[in-house]
Coordinates of C-alpha atoms in Angstrom, one line a residue:
M1223 CA -0.2 0.2 0.1
R1224 CA 1.5 3.1 -0.5
N1225 CA 1.7 5.9 1.4
P1226 CA 0.1 9.7 1.6
Q1227 CA 2.9 11.4 -0.1
Q1228 CA 3.3 9.2 -2.6
I1229 CA 0.3 9.4 -3.9
I1230 CA 0.4 13.0 -3.5
Q1231 CA 3.3 12.7 -5.4
A1232 CA 1.2 10.1 -8.1
I1233 CA -0.8 12.5 -8.6
Y1234 CA 1.0 15.6 -9.1
N1235 CA 3.0 13.9 -11.5
R1236 CA -0.4 12.7 -14.1
F1237 CA -2.0 16.7 -13.6
A1238 CA 2.1 16.9 -14.6
L1239 CA 1.9 15.5 -17.4
R1240 CA -1.0 16.7 -18.9
A1241 CA 0.0 20.2 -18.6
N1242 CA 2.8 19.2 -20.3
G1243 CA 0.9 17.5 -23.2
G1244 CA 2.4 13.6 -22.6
P1245 CA 5.1 12.1 -20.6
I1246 CA 8.7 13.7 -21.6
G1247 CA 11.1 12.1 -25.0
I1248 CA 14.5 11.0 -23.3
G1249 CA 17.5 9.2 -25.6
L1250 CA 19.3 7.0 -23.9
I1251 CA 23.4 7.6 -24.7
G1252 CA 25.6 4.2 -23.5
I1253 CA 22.9 1.9 -22.7
G1254 CA 25.4 -0.7 -20.5
G1255 CA 25.3 -1.6 -17.0
W1256 CA 24.5 1.6 -16.1
G1257 CA 23.0 2.8 -18.5
V1258 CA 19.8 -0.2 -17.8
S1259 CA 19.5 0.5 -14.3
N1260 CA 19.0 4.5 -15.9
A1261 CA 17.1 2.5 -18.1
V1262 CA 14.6 0.5 -15.5
S1263 CA 14.5 3.5 -13.6
I1264 CA 13.3 6.3 -16.6
M1265 CA 10.7 3.4 -17.6
R1266 CA 9.2 3.2 -14.0
S1267 CA 8.4 6.6 -14.2
R1268 CA 5.0 7.7 -15.5
R1269 CA 6.1 11.3 -16.1
F1270 CA 9.7 9.5 -18.9
N1271 CA 9.1 7.8 -22.3
I1272 CA 12.1 6.9 -24.2
A1273 CA 12.1 7.4 -27.4
G1274 CA 15.4 6.5 -28.5
V1275 CA 18.9 4.5 -28.2
Y1276 CA 22.4 5.1 -28.7
D1277 CA 25.1 2.6 -28.2
I1278 CA 28.9 2.6 -29.5
Q1279 CA 28.6 -1.9 -29.6
K1280 CA 25.8 -1.4 -32.6
E1281 CA 23.8 -4.5 -31.8
V1282 CA 24.2 -4.1 -27.6
A1283 CA 21.9 -0.9 -28.9
H1284 CA 19.9 -3.1 -31.4
R1285 CA 19.1 -5.8 -28.7
F1286 CA 18.1 -3.1 -26.2
A1287 CA 15.5 -1.3 -29.1
N1288 CA 13.5 -4.5 -30.0
R1289 CA 13.5 -5.4 -26.9
F1290 CA 11.6 -2.6 -25.6
T1291 CA 9.9 -0.8 -28.0
T1292 CA 12.2 1.7 -29.0
K1293 CA 14.4 3.9 -31.7
C1294 CA 17.9 2.5 -32.4
Y1295 CA 19.9 5.2 -34.0
G1296 CA 23.5 4.6 -35.8
Q1297 CA 24.4 8.2 -35.0
I1298 CA 24.5 9.9 -32.5
D1299 CA 24.1 12.8 -34.4
D1300 CA 20.4 11.7 -35.7
L1301 CA 19.9 10.6 -32.1
L1302 CA 19.8 14.6 -31.2
A1303 CA 18.4 16.0 -34.1
E1304 CA 14.4 13.5 -33.6
P1305 CA 12.2 16.5 -32.1
A1306 CA 10.6 13.8 -30.1
I1307 CA 13.5 13.8 -27.7
Q1308 CA 13.7 16.8 -25.6
A1309 CA 16.5 15.5 -23.3
V1310 CA 19.1 13.1 -23.0
C1311 CA 20.7 10.3 -20.7
I1312 CA 24.5 10.2 -21.0
T1313 CA 26.2 6.9 -19.4
V1314 CA 29.8 6.0 -20.7
P1315 CA 33.0 6.3 -20.0
N1316 CA 34.6 9.2 -18.2
H1317 CA 36.7 10.9 -21.0
F1318 CA 33.9 11.3 -23.2
H1319 CA 31.8 13.2 -21.3
V1320 CA 33.2 16.6 -22.3
D1321 CA 32.3 16.1 -25.8
L1322 CA 29.0 14.7 -25.6
V1323 CA 27.8 17.2 -23.0
K1324 CA 28.5 19.7 -25.7
T1325 CA 27.0 18.4 -28.6
A1326 CA 23.7 17.4 -26.7
A1327 CA 24.1 20.6 -25.3
D1328 CA 24.7 22.6 -28.9
A1329 CA 21.2 20.9 -30.1
G1330 CA 19.4 22.0 -27.1
K1331 CA 18.9 18.8 -25.1
H1332 CA 18.9 18.6 -21.4
I1333 CA 21.1 16.9 -20.4
F1334 CA 21.1 14.5 -17.4
I1335 CA 24.3 12.6 -16.8
E1336 CA 26.4 9.8 -14.7
K1337 CA 29.5 11.1 -12.3
P1338 CA 31.3 12.7 -12.5
L1339 CA 30.5 15.2 -14.4
A1340 CA 34.4 15.9 -16.0
S1341 CA 37.5 14.6 -15.0
H1342 CA 39.1 18.1 -14.3
P1343 CA 37.2 20.6 -12.3
N1344 CA 37.4 23.4 -15.2
D1345 CA 35.9 21.3 -17.8
C1346 CA 33.2 20.9 -14.5
R1347 CA 33.2 24.9 -14.5
A1348 CA 32.7 25.0 -18.3
L1349 CA 30.1 22.4 -19.4
G1350 CA 28.1 24.8 -16.5
Q1351 CA 28.4 27.7 -18.2
Y1352 CA 28.1 26.2 -21.8
C1353 CA 25.1 25.2 -21.0
E1354 CA 23.4 27.9 -19.3
D1355 CA 24.8 29.5 -22.7
K1356 CA 22.3 27.1 -24.3
K1357 CA 19.7 27.3 -22.2
V1358 CA 19.4 23.8 -21.6
I1359 CA 19.4 21.7 -18.0
L1360 CA 22.3 20.0 -16.7
Q1361 CA 21.9 17.5 -14.2
V1362 CA 24.4 14.9 -12.5
G1363 CA 23.3 11.5 -11.5
H1364 CA 24.8 12.4 -8.0
Q1365 CA 22.5 9.3 -6.0
M1366 CA 24.4 9.0 -2.8
R1367 CA 23.0 12.1 -0.8
R1368 CA 19.1 10.7 -2.2
D1369 CA 19.3 7.6 -0.3
P1370 CA 17.0 7.5 2.4
V1371 CA 20.5 6.3 5.0
F1372 CA 22.0 9.7 4.2
R1373 CA 18.7 11.4 3.8
E1374 CA 18.5 10.2 7.5
I1375 CA 21.5 11.5 8.6
K1376 CA 20.8 14.8 7.5
H1377 CA 17.8 15.8 9.0
I1378 CA 20.0 13.9 12.5
L1379 CA 22.3 16.8 11.9
E1380 CA 20.1 19.9 11.6
T1381 CA 18.2 18.7 14.1
G1382 CA 21.6 19.2 16.3
D1383 CA 20.6 16.4 19.3
L1384 CA 24.2 15.0 19.1
G1385 CA 25.9 18.1 19.5
R1386 CA 28.2 20.3 17.1
P1387 CA 30.1 18.0 14.4
L1388 CA 33.3 17.5 14.2
F1389 CA 34.8 14.8 12.5
A1390 CA 33.6 12.6 9.5
Q1391 CA 35.1 10.2 7.5
G1392 CA 34.1 7.8 4.7
V1393 CA 36.2 4.6 3.4
Y1394 CA 34.8 3.7 -0.1
T1395 CA 36.4 0.0 -1.9
L1396 CA 35.6 -2.3 -5.0
N1397 CA 37.4 -4.7 -6.6
R1398 CA 37.8 -4.6 -10.0
R1399 CA 40.4 -7.9 -10.8
T1400 CA 40.4 -6.9 -14.5
R1401 CA 42.6 -4.8 -16.2
D1402 CA 40.7 -4.0 -19.4
D1403 CA 38.6 -1.6 -16.9
W1404 CA 38.8 1.5 -18.6
R1405 CA 38.6 2.9 -14.9
W1406 CA 42.4 1.7 -14.8
N1407 CA 43.8 3.7 -17.5
P1408 CA 45.0 7.3 -16.7
E1409 CA 43.4 8.5 -19.5
S1410 CA 39.9 7.4 -19.6
C1411 CA 40.0 7.6 -15.5
P1412 CA 42.5 9.9 -14.5
G1413 CA 41.5 10.2 -11.2
G1414 CA 41.4 6.8 -10.6
S1415 CA 39.3 5.2 -7.5
M1416 CA 38.5 9.2 -6.2
E1417 CA 37.2 9.8 -9.2
Q1418 CA 34.6 6.9 -9.4
L1419 CA 34.1 6.0 -6.1
G1420 CA 35.5 9.0 -3.6
V1421 CA 32.9 11.9 -5.6
H1422 CA 29.9 9.6 -4.4
L1423 CA 31.4 10.4 -0.4
L1424 CA 32.7 14.1 -1.5
D1425 CA 29.4 14.2 -2.7
V1426 CA 27.5 13.5 0.5
L1427 CA 30.0 15.5 2.4
A1428 CA 28.8 18.8 1.0
Y1429 CA 25.7 17.8 1.1
L1430 CA 26.2 17.4 4.6
L1431 CA 28.4 20.0 5.9
G1432 CA 28.3 22.8 2.6
S1433 CA 31.4 23.1 0.2
P1434 CA 34.7 22.2 1.5
L1435 CA 37.0 25.8 3.1
S1436 CA 40.5 23.8 1.7
S1437 CA 41.8 20.6 0.7
Q1438 CA 44.5 18.3 -0.3
G1439 CA 45.2 14.8 -1.9
W1440 CA 47.2 12.5 -2.6
A1441 CA 47.2 9.1 -4.1
R1442 CA 49.2 5.3 -4.2
N1443 CA 49.6 2.9 -5.9
I1444 CA 49.4 -1.1 -4.8
P1445 CA 50.8 -2.7 -7.6
T1446 CA 48.0 -6.0 -7.9
Y1447 CA 46.3 -4.9 -10.8
S1448 CA 47.7 -1.9 -12.2
D1449 CA 51.1 0.0 -12.4
E1450 CA 48.5 3.4 -11.9
P1451 CA 48.0 4.7 -8.2
D1452 CA 45.2 3.0 -7.4
W1453 CA 44.7 4.2 -3.3
G1454 CA 42.9 7.7 -2.8
Y1455 CA 43.2 10.0 0.0
I1456 CA 41.5 13.3 0.7
S1457 CA 41.5 15.2 4.1
M1458 CA 38.9 18.5 3.8
S1459 CA 38.0 21.5 6.1
F1460 CA 34.9 23.0 6.4
V1461 CA 33.0 26.1 8.1
H1462 CA 33.1 25.5 11.6
G1463 CA 36.7 23.6 12.1
V1464 CA 35.2 20.1 11.2
N1465 CA 37.1 18.6 9.0
A1466 CA 36.8 15.2 6.5
T1467 CA 38.8 12.3 5.4
V1468 CA 37.2 10.0 1.6
S1469 CA 39.9 6.9 1.6
T1470 CA 39.0 5.3 -1.3
S1471 CA 40.8 2.1 -3.8
F1472 CA 40.5 -0.4 -6.7
S1473 CA 42.1 -3.1 -4.8
S1474 CA 40.8 -3.9 -1.5
P1475 CA 37.7 -6.0 -0.8
S1476 CA 34.3 -4.1 -1.7
H1477 CA 33.5 -1.7 1.1
L1478 CA 31.6 0.6 2.0
C1479 CA 31.8 3.2 5.5
F1480 CA 30.5 6.7 6.3
E1481 CA 31.5 7.8 10.0
V1482 CA 30.2 11.4 11.0
F1483 CA 31.4 12.0 14.7
F1484 CA 29.7 14.7 16.8
E1485 CA 30.7 16.3 20.4
R1486 CA 27.5 13.9 22.0
G1487 CA 27.6 10.8 19.2
R1488 CA 28.4 9.7 16.4
L1489 CA 27.0 8.7 13.5
A1490 CA 27.8 5.2 11.3
T1491 CA 26.5 3.8 8.3
D1492 CA 27.2 1.2 5.9
G1493 CA 24.7 2.8 2.8
K1494 CA 21.8 0.8 3.9
T1495 CA 22.3 0.5 8.2
L1496 CA 22.4 3.3 10.6
S1497 CA 24.1 3.1 14.0
V1498 CA 23.2 5.7 15.9
A1499 CA 26.0 6.7 19.0
S1500 CA 24.8 8.5 21.5
K1501 CA 25.9 9.6 25.2
E1502 CA 22.0 9.4 26.7
G1503 CA 20.5 7.2 24.8
G1504 CA 23.2 4.2 24.3
L1505 CA 23.7 2.6 20.7
K1506 CA 20.6 2.5 18.3
T1507 CA 20.8 0.8 14.7
Y1508 CA 18.4 0.4 12.1
R1509 CA 17.6 0.5 8.2
P1510 CA 16.0 3.8 7.4
R1511 CA 12.2 3.9 5.4
G1512 CA 12.6 3.4 2.1
T1513 CA 16.4 1.6 2.1
S1514 CA 16.3 -0.9 0.3

C-alpha cells in the first residue's frame, strides 16, 4: 500500500503530464551496466518515455530497442536531431563526457549525465557555463545523497540532538580485478578510484556540511592489478572547524563505511543500516524508511 506522500506524488505526476502534453521524451546514450539501470528507472516513471537509444556497440543497442520497442539510432547526431527527444541520459566512460555534453547542448537537449561530470574541475565549470549559455538543464547523477540513510543523517545533523559535528570520514572500496577495465586507464579515468568512488562521498560531504574551505590529497600505487595509482586519500576542512577524510581503492574488497562524529555522539553507516550512538541513549541501529 502506498503512503500518503506517494499518493500525492502520483497525483502531481498525472497532472504534470497533462499540463506538459504527455511524458518527456528521453534519448539514451550508452546502455552498458549503469545505462540499463538508468533506463529501468526511467521506464518506471510515467513522466518519461524512452524515445530512442544509441550505443557504440550496435548489437547491444538493437537488442535493447527491440526488447523495449523504441528506436535505435546508428549515429548520435541523428538521435539528437529527433524532435521527440527533449532530454538525453548519458552513461558512458568519463573521457567522453565533455564532448557529448557540448554536442547535446548544441542540439538544445536537456542533459542527465552520470558522475563525474568531467575529470577536471575546469572542465566541470566550463560545462556548467556552456549549458547555461545554451539554456539547457544539466543534471549530474549524484544519487548517493538521495539514499534514505544519508537523508536520515542530514535530518539528525539538522536537529542538533548530537551537538556540533566535529569530524567525518568515509572509506569506499570496490575490487576491480580486470586490467582492461577503462577505470584503470589514466587517460579515460585520470582520478582513478577517487574519481569513480570518492566522488560519491565528496558529494555527500558537501550535502551534509557545505562546500569545503580547503582540501589536500594524494594517490598511491598498490601493485596488485595495475601499475597506476590506486589508493586515493583526501583531507578537507569545512566551516565551524569540521574536518573530513575520504579514502578509496579499486584493489581492496568491496566496502563502504561513512561516519560522522559529534560532541555528544556518532553516526555510522554502510549505506543501508544506520547506527546512532549517543551519550544519553546508548546505541541504536536501524534501516531508514525507503532503504532497499
